[in-house]
Amino acid sequence: MSSNIQSPQIPLCIPSIKGREWPYIKECLDTNWVSSAGPFVERFEHEFKDYLGINHSIAVSSGTSALHLALIAAGVEPNDEVIVSDLTFIAPVNAIRYVGAWPILVDACNESWGMNPSVVKTFINGSCETLNGYLHNKKSGRRIGAIIPVHILGHPVDLNPIVEIALDHGLPIIEDATESLGATYKGNKVGTIGQIGCFSFNGNKLLTTGGGGMAVCHDSVLASRIRHLSKQAKKDPVESIHDEIGFNYRLTNIQAAMGCAQLERINELLASKKRIAQHYDLSFKPIPGITPMPRTDWSQSACWMYTVLIDSSVFGMDRHKVMQKLASAGIQTRPLWQPIQFSPAHDRAQFIGGTVSQRLHNNALSLPCSPDISKIEQDRVIEMIKNCTLSS
Ligand SMILES: *Cc1c(COP(=O)(O)O)cnc(C)c1O
C-alpha cells in the first residue's frame, strides 16, 4: 500500500476504469498531443453528440464551466434572475452568480425530487409581469433571464410544464443534466430538451475524465458562441486577436481520451446502475420507514446515485445515526446537499415553494452504488441497514 489516504471498505461511488483508457491515454503521451488540441477532443465531442442525438457538443473543463458558458450564451446578463432548483449540488447556482445574475430557488417536489413545475408556474403567473417584452419579477424588479432545471441523482425533472411556460415567455431553458446522463424524459434524453444541456465528467459521475464537462445544443449559433468563449474568444489565432472576454475552459486531449474510452462502455455502466437500483429497491420494499428514490412512469431514471428516504419515526433511527452506524462498519454514505435556500453562500437568494427540499434533505441518504460494486458488498449494506434498529 503506497497511499496513506484511508479508503472506506465500501465507498459511495468510485469510477469503473476497465476499458481502453490506458491505450488511449498512452497514445496522447506517445504523440505529444497532451493539451486541448488533439484528435481525442473532437472524437469525444462527436461520439457524445451522436450518443445523445443532438447537433452540437462542446467539450469543456468541467460541468460548472459548461453551465457558466451556457448562461452567457443564453443571454443572461448581470442583475437578471435565473430560476433554478433549490435542492441541488451548488454548482449551477454559483454559475448564475458568476455572470452577475441572481438565483430564484424553486422547491423540490415529492414526485421526482426535482424542481416543482407548479411552483414555477405559480411564480411566473402570479409574481411576474411583462415589461418592454421581457418577464420581470415584481418583487425585485429584475428581468428573468433563464430557467435551470437540475435533474438530480439520475431522475429527470418533469419538464413539459416548464418548457410550456418558458416558451410562453421566451425564456431559455438550460438543463443541468450533469447527474443524469442517459436518463430519458418521455422518451427524450435529458440535456437535449432545453436550449442547452450541461454534463459533467467529474470523478463520481456516470462517465469520468478525472474532471471535465460538455455543453450540448441544437442551435449552431449558440454552439459557436460557447466554443468561442471556451477558447479565450480567440478571433485570429495567428495575430492573437480576441473579440471579447473569453475563458480557458477547454478539455485536454488526455481527458478526452479517457472520455472516449468511458463512453464506449456507457450502456454497460447504465445497466450496472439499474441492476444495483433494482436490487436495493427489492430489498428495501419490506422495510418500514425506508423509501427508495423516485421512479415515474414518464421517465427512465439513470439511477446515478442510489438514495433512500429514512422516516425515523417509522424506521426507528434517523439518517444521521444510520450514516454513523454504516461508517463504523466501513460503509460510506452521504446525505443530500444542504438546500441552497439555507446556504451561507447564497443568503440573498429568493426562495419559492414549501418544505419539500428541506424534508428530503433531512431524511435522504445516498448509498454505495459504484458500477463495479459486488452483490456481496451490496448485501452487506442492506444487512447493516436492516440491523440498524435492532442494535441501537
Ligand atoms: C457535478 C455537478 C455539477 C458540476 O460538475 P463539475 O464537473 O464538478 O464542475 C453541476 N451540477 C450538478 C447538479 C452536479 O452534480
GROMACS .gro file of C-alpha atoms and ligand atoms in nm:
model
  407
    1MET     CA    1   0.000   0.000   0.000
    2SER     CA    2   0.174   0.317  -0.115
    3SER     CA    3  -0.113   0.550  -0.035
    4ASN     CA    4  -0.192   0.674   0.312
    5ILE     CA    5  -0.537   0.801   0.214
    6GLN     CA    6  -0.791   0.596   0.410
    7SER     CA    7  -1.049   0.438   0.182
    8PRO     CA    8  -1.375   0.301   0.319
    9GLN     CA    9  -1.423  -0.071   0.261
   10ILE     CA   10  -1.734   0.003   0.057
   11PRO     CA   11  -1.707   0.351  -0.097
   12LEU     CA   12  -2.007   0.558  -0.205
   13CYS     CA   13  -1.931   0.581  -0.574
   14ILE     CA   14  -1.597   0.526  -0.744
   15PRO     CA   15  -1.525   0.513  -1.118
   16SER     CA   16  -1.511   0.199  -1.329
   17ILE     CA   17  -1.193   0.218  -1.536
   18LYS     CA   18  -1.186  -0.109  -1.724
   19GLY     CA   19  -1.200  -0.015  -2.091
   20ARG     CA   20  -0.946   0.134  -2.331
   21GLU     CA   21  -0.843   0.423  -2.102
   22TRP     CA   22  -0.478   0.306  -2.085
   23PRO     CA   23  -0.409   0.268  -2.461
   24TYR     CA   24  -0.595   0.590  -2.548
   25ILE     CA   25  -0.410   0.798  -2.288
   26LYS     CA   26  -0.081   0.636  -2.387
   27GLU     CA   27  -0.150   0.741  -2.745
   28CYS     CA   28  -0.174   1.106  -2.627
   29LEU     CA   29   0.158   1.077  -2.445
   30ASP     CA   30   0.331   0.898  -2.733
   31THR     CA   31   0.213   1.154  -2.990
   32ASN     CA   32   0.268   1.464  -2.774
   33TRP     CA   33  -0.098   1.568  -2.805
   34VAL     CA   34  -0.145   1.632  -2.435
   35SER     CA   35  -0.320   1.967  -2.429
   36SER     CA   36  -0.651   2.098  -2.560
   37ALA     CA   37  -0.570   2.044  -2.927
   38GLY     CA   38  -0.566   1.686  -3.048
   39PRO     CA   39  -0.779   1.420  -3.212
   40PHE     CA   40  -0.948   1.282  -2.900
   41VAL     CA   41  -1.120   1.612  -2.816
   42GLU     CA   42  -1.305   1.616  -3.148
   43ARG     CA   43  -1.369   1.245  -3.136
   44PHE     CA   44  -1.516   1.268  -2.785
   45GLU     CA   45  -1.741   1.559  -2.887
   46HIS     CA   46  -1.853   1.372  -3.195
   47GLU     CA   47  -1.930   1.045  -3.020
   48PHE     CA   48  -2.101   1.223  -2.732
   49LYS     CA   49  -2.337   1.416  -2.957
   50ASP     CA   50  -2.412   1.101  -3.155
   51TYR     CA   51  -2.497   0.921  -2.833
   52LEU     CA   52  -2.740   1.199  -2.735
   53GLY     CA   53  -2.871   1.253  -3.087
   54ILE     CA   54  -2.806   1.629  -3.087
   55ASN     CA   55  -2.636   1.859  -3.339
   56HIS     CA   56  -2.360   2.020  -3.133
   57SER     CA   57  -2.138   1.940  -2.838
   58ILE     CA   58  -1.854   2.143  -2.691
   59ALA     CA   59  -1.608   1.970  -2.457
   60VAL     CA   60  -1.509   2.189  -2.162
   61SER     CA   61  -1.304   2.167  -1.843
   62SER     CA   62  -1.594   2.095  -1.604
   63GLY     CA   63  -1.969   2.078  -1.568
   64THR     CA   64  -1.953   2.410  -1.387
   65SER     CA   65  -1.775   2.578  -1.680
   66ALA     CA   66  -2.037   2.431  -1.917
   67LEU     CA   67  -2.309   2.593  -1.704
   68HIS     CA   68  -2.121   2.924  -1.691
   69LEU     CA   69  -2.082   2.941  -2.070
   70ALA     CA   70  -2.442   2.823  -2.123
   71LEU     CA   71  -2.571   3.115  -1.915
   72ILE     CA   72  -2.366   3.369  -2.114
   73ALA     CA   73  -2.466   3.215  -2.448
   74ALA     CA   74  -2.832   3.212  -2.342
   75GLY     CA   75  -2.809   3.590  -2.299
   76VAL     CA   76  -2.831   3.608  -1.919
   77GLU     CA   77  -2.696   3.944  -1.803
   78PRO     CA   78  -2.581   4.098  -1.476
   79ASN     CA   79  -2.876   4.166  -1.245
   80ASP     CA   80  -3.105   3.927  -1.429
   81GLU     CA   81  -3.261   3.648  -1.228
   82VAL     CA   82  -3.244   3.278  -1.311
   83ILE     CA   83  -3.498   3.024  -1.188
   84VAL     CA   84  -3.311   2.718  -1.054
   85SER     CA   85  -3.368   2.410  -0.837
   86ASP     CA   86  -3.322   2.463  -0.460
   87LEU     CA   87  -3.221   2.104  -0.389
   88THR     CA   88  -2.903   2.063  -0.591
   89PHE     CA   89  -2.527   2.048  -0.574
   90ILE     CA   90  -2.428   2.417  -0.555
   91ALA     CA   91  -2.253   2.445  -0.898
   92PRO     CA   92  -2.545   2.574  -1.112
   93VAL     CA   93  -2.632   2.838  -0.851
   94ASN     CA   94  -2.270   2.952  -0.834
   95ALA     CA   95  -2.262   2.975  -1.215
   96ILE     CA   96  -2.560   3.211  -1.201
   97ARG     CA   97  -2.359   3.441  -0.972
   98TYR     CA   98  -2.051   3.415  -1.199
   99VAL     CA   99  -2.248   3.609  -1.464
  100GLY     CA  100  -2.369   3.860  -1.205
  101ALA     CA  101  -2.726   3.727  -1.207
  102TRP     CA  102  -2.931   3.617  -0.906
  103PRO     CA  103  -3.092   3.280  -0.836
  104ILE     CA  104  -3.463   3.227  -0.767
  105LEU     CA  105  -3.467   2.896  -0.581
  106VAL     CA  106  -3.754   2.659  -0.654
  107ASP     CA  107  -3.863   2.396  -0.402
  108ALA     CA  108  -3.836   2.026  -0.492
  109CYS     CA  109  -4.144   1.809  -0.542
  110ASN     CA  110  -4.217   1.471  -0.388
  111GLU     CA  111  -4.281   1.304  -0.722
  112SER     CA  112  -3.934   1.343  -0.879
  113TRP     CA  113  -3.735   1.521  -0.602
  114GLY     CA  114  -3.654   1.777  -0.873
  115MET     CA  115  -3.779   2.131  -0.942
  116ASN     CA  116  -4.155   2.154  -0.879
  117PRO     CA  117  -4.314   2.270  -1.207
  118SER     CA  118  -4.628   2.404  -1.040
  119VAL     CA  119  -4.420   2.629  -0.814
  120VAL     CA  120  -4.252   2.770  -1.128
  121LYS     CA  121  -4.592   2.824  -1.290
  122THR     CA  122  -4.744   2.993  -0.986
  123PHE     CA  123  -4.441   3.220  -0.955
  124ILE     CA  124  -4.438   3.324  -1.321
  125ASN     CA  125  -4.815   3.368  -1.343
  126GLY     CA  126  -4.862   3.534  -1.004
  127SER     CA  127  -4.540   3.715  -0.915
  128CYS     CA  128  -4.402   3.824  -1.251
  129GLU     CA  129  -4.506   4.079  -1.513
  130THR     CA  130  -4.402   4.155  -1.870
  131LEU     CA  131  -4.230   4.491  -1.920
  132ASN     CA  132  -4.075   4.601  -2.253
  133GLY     CA  133  -4.129   4.249  -2.384
  134TYR     CA  134  -3.939   4.080  -2.101
  135LEU     CA  135  -4.060   3.889  -1.797
  136HIS     CA  136  -3.975   4.064  -1.468
  137ASN     CA  137  -4.000   3.960  -1.103
  138LYS     CA  138  -4.248   4.209  -0.949
  139LYS     CA  139  -4.079   4.187  -0.607
  140SER     CA  140  -3.723   4.265  -0.718
  141GLY     CA  141  -3.796   4.445  -1.045
  142ARG     CA  142  -3.531   4.230  -1.213
  143ARG     CA  143  -3.564   4.058  -1.551
  144ILE     CA  144  -3.595   3.677  -1.557
  145GLY     CA  145  -3.320   3.553  -1.789
  146ALA     CA  146  -3.344   3.172  -1.793
  147ILE     CA  147  -3.456   2.856  -1.612
  148ILE     CA  148  -3.213   2.585  -1.496
  149PRO     CA  149  -3.390   2.262  -1.402
  150VAL     CA  150  -3.142   2.026  -1.235
  151HIS     CA  151  -3.203   1.655  -1.297
  152ILE     CA  152  -3.074   1.526  -0.964
  153LEU     CA  153  -2.944   1.176  -0.881
  154GLY     CA  154  -3.033   1.038  -1.224
  155HIS     CA  155  -3.404   1.126  -1.227
  156PRO     CA  156  -3.544   1.378  -1.478
  157VAL     CA  157  -3.737   1.689  -1.378
  158ASP     CA  158  -4.096   1.697  -1.508
  159LEU     CA  159  -4.000   1.927  -1.795
  160ASN     CA  160  -4.310   1.965  -2.014
  161PRO     CA  161  -4.497   2.216  -1.794
  162ILE     CA  162  -4.172   2.413  -1.752
  163VAL     CA  163  -4.098   2.409  -2.127
  164GLU     CA  164  -4.454   2.525  -2.195
  165ILE     CA  165  -4.439   2.829  -1.967
  166ALA     CA  166  -4.083   2.909  -2.077
  167LEU     CA  167  -4.197   2.915  -2.440
  168ASP     CA  168  -4.487   3.146  -2.349
  169HIS     CA  169  -4.239   3.398  -2.210
  170GLY     CA  170  -3.939   3.344  -2.438
  171LEU     CA  171  -3.724   3.208  -2.155
  172PRO     CA  172  -3.433   2.977  -2.247
  173ILE     CA  173  -3.401   2.650  -2.057
  174ILE     CA  174  -3.055   2.530  -1.959
  175GLU     CA  175  -3.074   2.170  -1.840
  176ASP     CA  176  -2.827   2.075  -1.570
  177ALA     CA  177  -2.805   1.712  -1.675
  178THR     CA  178  -2.471   1.654  -1.501
  179GLU     CA  179  -2.617   1.383  -1.273
  180SER     CA  180  -2.846   1.222  -1.527
  181LEU     CA  181  -2.654   1.128  -1.840
  182GLY     CA  182  -2.851   0.851  -2.010
  183ALA     CA  183  -3.186   0.928  -1.842
  184THR     CA  184  -3.490   0.992  -2.062
  185TYR     CA  185  -3.792   1.217  -2.017
  186LYS     CA  186  -4.095   1.098  -2.216
  187GLY     CA  187  -3.856   0.914  -2.449
  188ASN     CA  188  -3.610   1.203  -2.500
  189LYS     CA  189  -3.263   1.203  -2.349
  190VAL     CA  190  -3.219   1.469  -2.081
  191GLY     CA  191  -2.989   1.750  -2.187
  192THR     CA  192  -3.145   1.759  -2.535
  193ILE     CA  193  -3.483   1.908  -2.438
  194GLY     CA  194  -3.393   2.265  -2.341
  195GLN     CA  195  -3.188   2.516  -2.546
  196ILE     CA  196  -2.862   2.400  -2.386
  197GLY     CA  197  -2.775   2.087  -2.187
  198CYS     CA  198  -2.477   2.058  -1.950
  199PHE     CA  199  -2.289   1.744  -1.846
  200SER     CA  200  -2.005   1.671  -1.604
  201PHE     CA  201  -1.729   1.408  -1.610
  202ASN     CA  202  -1.612   1.458  -1.254
  203GLY     CA  203  -1.482   1.162  -1.056
  204ASN     CA  204  -1.810   1.015  -0.934
  205LYS     CA  205  -2.031   1.097  -1.233
  206LEU     CA  206  -2.154   0.815  -1.460
  207LEU     CA  207  -1.867   0.882  -1.704
  208THR     CA  208  -1.546   1.033  -1.576
  209THR     CA  209  -1.248   1.202  -1.737
  210GLY     CA  210  -1.097   1.293  -1.398
  211GLY     CA  211  -1.254   1.633  -1.448
  212GLY     CA  212  -1.443   1.767  -1.745
  213GLY     CA  213  -1.775   1.869  -1.891
  214MET     CA  214  -1.980   1.909  -2.207
  215ALA     CA  215  -2.230   2.165  -2.329
  216VAL     CA  216  -2.474   2.043  -2.596
  217CYS     CA  217  -2.733   2.223  -2.808
  218HIS     CA  218  -2.933   2.202  -3.130
  219ASP     CA  219  -2.859   2.557  -3.247
  220SER     CA  220  -2.538   2.629  -3.439
  221VAL     CA  221  -2.517   2.996  -3.335
  222LEU     CA  222  -2.532   2.902  -2.966
  223ALA     CA  223  -2.276   2.627  -3.024
  224SER     CA  224  -2.023   2.858  -3.193
  225ARG     CA  225  -2.062   3.116  -2.919
  226ILE     CA  226  -1.997   2.857  -2.646
  227ARG     CA  227  -1.698   2.715  -2.835
  228HIS     CA  228  -1.556   3.062  -2.896
  229LEU     CA  229  -1.590   3.162  -2.530
  230SER     CA  230  -1.430   2.836  -2.413
  231LYS     CA  231  -1.113   2.919  -2.613
  232GLN     CA  232  -1.043   3.269  -2.481
  233ALA     CA  233  -1.262   3.418  -2.757
  234LYS     CA  234  -0.969   3.399  -2.996
  235LYS     CA  235  -1.080   3.551  -3.327
  236ASP     CA  236  -0.750   3.529  -3.510
  237PRO     CA  237  -0.516   3.257  -3.386
  238VAL     CA  238  -0.218   3.389  -3.582
  239GLU     CA  239  -0.242   3.754  -3.479
  240SER     CA  240  -0.385   3.665  -3.135
  241ILE     CA  241  -0.688   3.886  -3.167
  242HIS     CA  242  -0.965   3.830  -2.913
  243ASP     CA  243  -1.300   3.994  -2.978
  244GLU     CA  244  -1.441   3.967  -2.624
  245ILE     CA  245  -1.350   3.835  -2.280
  246GLY     CA  246  -1.331   3.459  -2.305
  247PHE     CA  247  -1.230   3.174  -2.079
  248ASN     CA  248  -0.972   2.897  -2.069
  249TYR     CA  249  -1.232   2.623  -2.042
  250ARG     CA  250  -1.117   2.364  -2.298
  251LEU     CA  251  -1.094   1.995  -2.214
  252THR     CA  252  -0.750   1.844  -2.275
  253ASN     CA  253  -0.677   1.566  -2.522
  254ILE     CA  254  -0.574   1.335  -2.234
  255GLN     CA  255  -0.907   1.389  -2.060
  256ALA     CA  256  -1.096   1.345  -2.386
  257ALA     CA  257  -0.907   1.019  -2.450
  258MET     CA  258  -1.035   0.891  -2.118
  259GLY     CA  259  -1.383   1.017  -2.210
  260CYS     CA  260  -1.380   0.821  -2.537
  261ALA     CA  261  -1.289   0.503  -2.353
  262GLN     CA  262  -1.557   0.562  -2.089
  263LEU     CA  263  -1.823   0.644  -2.347
  264GLU     CA  264  -1.761   0.310  -2.521
  265ARG     CA  265  -1.895   0.146  -2.204
  266ILE     CA  266  -2.189   0.377  -2.131
  267ASN     CA  267  -2.459   0.116  -2.184
  268GLU     CA  268  -2.276  -0.126  -1.958
  269LEU     CA  269  -2.240   0.143  -1.689
  270LEU     CA  270  -2.609   0.236  -1.712
  271ALA     CA  271  -2.705  -0.132  -1.690
  272SER     CA  272  -2.495  -0.168  -1.373
  273LYS     CA  273  -2.664   0.133  -1.213
  274LYS     CA  274  -3.002  -0.011  -1.300
  275ARG     CA  275  -2.919  -0.355  -1.164
  276ILE     CA  276  -2.787  -0.202  -0.840
  277ALA     CA  277  -3.100   0.011  -0.803
  278GLN     CA  278  -3.332  -0.284  -0.865
  279HIS     CA  279  -3.159  -0.496  -0.603
  280TYR     CA  280  -3.180  -0.215  -0.344
  281ASP     CA  281  -3.544  -0.143  -0.437
  282LEU     CA  282  -3.650  -0.504  -0.384
  283SER     CA  283  -3.455  -0.540  -0.062
  284PHE     CA  284  -3.591  -0.221   0.095
  285LYS     CA  285  -3.953  -0.284  -0.002
  286PRO     CA  286  -4.031  -0.490   0.311
  287ILE     CA  287  -3.853  -0.247   0.548
  288PRO     CA  288  -4.096   0.004   0.705
  289GLY     CA  289  -3.967   0.361   0.704
  290ILE     CA  290  -3.728   0.321   0.408
  291THR     CA  291  -3.847   0.470   0.078
  292PRO     CA  292  -3.638   0.421  -0.237
  293MET     CA  293  -3.555   0.712  -0.469
  294PRO     CA  294  -3.833   0.806  -0.711
  295ARG     CA  295  -3.934   0.636  -1.034
  296THR     CA  296  -4.204   0.790  -1.250
  297ASP     CA  297  -4.398   0.645  -1.540
  298TRP     CA  298  -4.298   0.943  -1.759
  299SER     CA  299  -3.924   0.889  -1.727
  300GLN     CA  300  -3.639   0.640  -1.727
  301SER     CA  301  -3.409   0.724  -1.440
  302ALA     CA  302  -3.034   0.676  -1.492
  303CYS     CA  303  -3.022   0.575  -1.122
  304TRP     CA  304  -2.688   0.753  -1.096
  305MET     CA  305  -2.675   0.793  -0.716
  306TYR     CA  306  -2.893   0.546  -0.530
  307THR     CA  307  -3.066   0.728  -0.244
  308VAL     CA  308  -3.332   0.638   0.012
  309LEU     CA  309  -3.552   0.838   0.247
  310ILE     CA  310  -3.541   0.730   0.608
  311ASP     CA  311  -3.854   0.815   0.805
  312SER     CA  312  -3.709   0.797   1.155
  313SER     CA  313  -4.049   0.779   1.329
  314VAL     CA  314  -4.125   0.458   1.142
  315PHE     CA  315  -3.776   0.316   1.091
  316GLY     CA  316  -3.664   0.393   1.446
  317MET     CA  317  -3.340   0.573   1.362
  318ASP     CA  318  -3.267   0.895   1.174
  319ARG     CA  319  -3.036   0.933   0.876
  320HIS     CA  320  -2.754   1.093   1.081
  321LYS     CA  321  -2.742   0.790   1.306
  322VAL     CA  322  -2.774   0.542   1.018
  323MET     CA  323  -2.486   0.719   0.844
  324GLN     CA  324  -2.269   0.687   1.158
  325LYS     CA  325  -2.357   0.320   1.204
  326LEU     CA  326  -2.267   0.240   0.845
  327ALA     CA  327  -1.948   0.448   0.862
  328SER     CA  328  -1.828   0.249   1.163
  329ALA     CA  329  -1.877  -0.065   0.954
  330GLY     CA  330  -1.662   0.080   0.673
  331ILE     CA  331  -1.959   0.171   0.453
  332GLN     CA  332  -1.957   0.519   0.305
  333THR     CA  333  -2.291   0.700   0.264
  334ARG     CA  334  -2.380   1.064   0.211
  335PRO     CA  335  -2.674   1.295   0.284
  336LEU     CA  336  -2.816   1.516   0.009
  337TRP     CA  337  -2.682   1.871  -0.024
  338GLN     CA  338  -2.794   2.147   0.208
  339PRO     CA  339  -3.084   2.315   0.022
  340ILE     CA  340  -2.943   2.633  -0.133
  341GLN     CA  341  -3.207   2.842   0.050
  342PHE     CA  342  -3.004   2.774   0.368
  343SER     CA  343  -2.660   2.815   0.212
  344PRO     CA  344  -2.448   3.099   0.352
  345ALA     CA  345  -2.303   3.128   0.000
  346HIS     CA  346  -2.641   3.240  -0.136
  347ASP     CA  347  -2.806   3.410   0.160
  348ARG     CA  348  -2.960   3.683  -0.055
  349ALA     CA  349  -3.145   3.444  -0.286
  350GLN     CA  350  -3.523   3.441  -0.309
  351PHE     CA  351  -3.682   3.103  -0.235
  352ILE     CA  352  -4.023   2.996  -0.361
  353GLY     CA  353  -4.227   2.695  -0.251
  354GLY     CA  354  -4.278   2.493   0.065
  355THR     CA  355  -4.077   2.249   0.275
  356VAL     CA  356  -4.015   1.960   0.037
  357SER     CA  357  -3.645   2.012  -0.030
  358GLN     CA  358  -3.593   2.066   0.344
  359ARG     CA  359  -3.771   1.739   0.427
  360LEU     CA  360  -3.580   1.546   0.158
  361HIS     CA  361  -3.254   1.687   0.290
  362ASN     CA  362  -3.342   1.583   0.647
  363ASN     CA  363  -3.429   1.226   0.552
  364ALA     CA  364  -3.225   1.128   0.246
  365LEU     CA  365  -2.916   0.909   0.244
  366SER     CA  366  -2.719   0.807  -0.065
  367LEU     CA  367  -2.586   0.451  -0.056
  368PRO     CA  368  -2.285   0.280  -0.216
  369CYS     CA  369  -2.354   0.235  -0.586
  370SER     CA  370  -2.025   0.222  -0.776
  371PRO     CA  371  -2.081   0.049  -1.110
  372ASP     CA  372  -1.849  -0.234  -1.000
  373ILE     CA  373  -1.993  -0.290  -0.652
  374SER     CA  374  -2.042  -0.663  -0.597
  375LYS     CA  375  -2.369  -0.824  -0.492
  376ILE     CA  376  -2.196  -0.939  -0.173
  377GLU     CA  377  -2.099  -0.581  -0.089
  378GLN     CA  378  -2.447  -0.457  -0.167
  379ASP     CA  379  -2.599  -0.727   0.052
  380ARG     CA  380  -2.369  -0.618   0.331
  381VAL     CA  381  -2.502  -0.259   0.303
  382ILE     CA  382  -2.859  -0.390   0.309
  383GLU     CA  383  -2.793  -0.615   0.612
  384MET     CA  384  -2.629  -0.330   0.804
  385ILE     CA  385  -2.932  -0.107   0.739
  386LYS     CA  386  -3.171  -0.384   0.848
  387ASN     CA  387  -2.967  -0.431   1.166
  388CYS     CA  388  -2.962  -0.060   1.248
  389THR     CA  389  -3.268  -0.053   1.470
  390LEU     CA  390  -3.202  -0.395   1.626
  391SER     CA  391  -2.865  -0.289   1.762
  392SER     CA  392  -2.942   0.073   1.855
  393LIG     C1  393  -2.135   1.751  -1.060
  393LIG     C2  394  -2.235   1.859  -1.077
  393LIG     C3  395  -2.208   1.979  -1.146
  393LIG     C4  396  -2.077   2.026  -1.198
  393LIG     O1  397  -1.980   1.946  -1.211
  393LIG     P1  398  -1.822   1.974  -1.213
  393LIG     O2  399  -1.780   1.897  -1.332
  393LIG     O3  400  -1.774   1.918  -1.085
  393LIG     O4  401  -1.798   2.120  -1.227
  393LIG     C5  402  -2.312   2.067  -1.168
  393LIG     N1  403  -2.434   2.043  -1.121
  393LIG     C6  404  -2.464   1.932  -1.051
  393LIG     C7  405  -2.603   1.912  -1.004
  393LIG     C8  406  -2.365   1.836  -1.024
  393LIG     O5  407  -2.395   1.728  -0.952
   0.00000   0.00000   0.00000
